[in-house]
Structures are given as C-alpha cells and as structure tokens.
C-alpha cells in the first residue's frame, strides 16, 4: 500500500538523519581531541625550544666570561 511505502520511506529518512547527526557529533568530538593533542605537542615543542635557547645563552655567557677573564 502506498501509505506503508511512504511510512517506511519517512522512517528510513529519519534513521538516516539520526545517523548523519551521530557521525557529525563523533567527527566534532574527534576534531576537538585532535586539536587538544596538537596544541599540547606544540606547547611542549615551544618549551623545549625556549629551554635550549636559555642553555645556549648561558653557555655563551660562560664562554665570553672565559675569553674576557
């Protein structure tokens, strides 16, 4: 019957919309987590670069002091 076909179609469409919504929410959650991981890695790398720069500066100060002393 035509009404049954229409009802099935509407049900399938509702299911498809629900699945699409779930996929989008999952993708958003994954993106947020990935963003956090990338930012944490970047902060760690930046801190390592700053620490290396501090050590380089200190080493240069010691070298210069030896040369002048």
Short mmCIF file of C-alpha atoms in Angstrom, two decimals:
data_model
loop_
_atom_site.label_atom_id
_atom_site.label_comp_id
_atom_site.label_asym_id
_atom_site.label_seq_id
_atom_site.Cartn_x
_atom_site.Cartn_y
_atom_site.Cartn_z
CA UNK A 1 0.00 0.00 0.00
CA UNK A 2 1.18 3.49 -0.81
CA UNK A 3 0.82 4.72 2.78
CA UNK A 4 3.01 1.89 4.05
CA UNK A 5 5.72 2.72 1.49
CA UNK A 6 5.58 6.36 2.49
CA UNK A 7 5.81 5.47 6.18
CA UNK A 8 8.83 3.25 5.51
CA UNK A 9 10.45 5.99 3.49
CA UNK A 10 9.91 8.53 6.27
CA UNK A 11 11.30 6.08 8.82
CA UNK A 12 14.38 5.45 6.68
CA UNK A 13 14.92 9.16 6.22
CA UNK A 14 14.61 9.75 9.97
CA UNK A 15 17.14 6.98 10.60
CA UNK A 16 19.49 8.45 8.01
CA UNK A 17 19.22 11.90 9.61
CA UNK A 18 19.93 10.36 13.01
CA UNK A 19 22.98 8.52 11.69
CA UNK A 20 24.24 11.66 9.96
CA UNK A 21 23.84 13.60 13.20
CA UNK A 22 25.74 10.92 15.15
CA UNK A 23 28.55 10.93 12.56
CA UNK A 24 28.85 14.72 12.75
CA UNK A 25 28.93 14.71 16.54
CA UNK A 26 31.58 12.00 16.53
CA UNK A 27 33.65 13.92 13.98
CA UNK A 28 33.39 17.07 16.10
CA UNK A 29 34.49 15.21 19.23
CA UNK A 30 37.42 13.68 17.35
CA UNK A 31 38.42 17.09 15.99
CA UNK A 32 38.33 18.64 19.46
CA UNK A 33 40.50 15.85 20.85
CA UNK A 34 42.95 16.12 17.96
CA UNK A 35 43.14 19.88 18.46
CA UNK A 36 43.99 19.37 22.13
CA UNK A 37 46.70 16.87 21.24
CA UNK A 38 48.22 19.14 18.58
CA UNK A 39 48.22 22.13 20.95
CA UNK A 40 49.80 20.10 23.74
CA UNK A 41 52.53 18.88 21.40
CA UNK A 42 53.14 22.40 20.11
CA UNK A 43 53.40 23.76 23.66
CA UNK A 44 55.87 21.03 24.53
CA UNK A 45 57.98 21.77 21.46
CA UNK A 46 57.91 25.51 22.18
CA UNK A 47 59.01 24.89 25.76
CA UNK A 48 61.89 22.71 24.52
CA UNK A 49 62.99 25.45 22.10
CA UNK A 50 62.88 28.05 24.89
CA UNK A 51 64.89 25.82 27.22
CA UNK A 52 67.51 25.19 24.52
CA UNK A 53 67.75 28.94 23.92
CA UNK A 54 68.22 29.56 27.66
CA UNK A 55 71.03 26.99 27.77
CA UNK A 56 72.65 28.40 24.64
CA UNK A 57 72.58 31.90 26.13
CA UNK A 58 74.06 30.69 29.41
CA UNK A 59 76.78 28.75 27.56
CA UNK A 60 77.62 31.85 25.52
CA UNK A 61 77.84 33.97 28.68
CA UNK A 62 80.26 31.47 30.22
CA UNK A 63 82.35 31.36 27.02
CA UNK A 64 82.56 35.14 26.85
CA UNK A 65 83.47 35.39 30.53
CA UNK A 66 86.32 32.94 29.97
CA UNK A 67 87.55 34.86 26.94
CA UNK A 68 87.47 38.19 28.79
CA UNK A 69 88.82 36.83 32.05
#
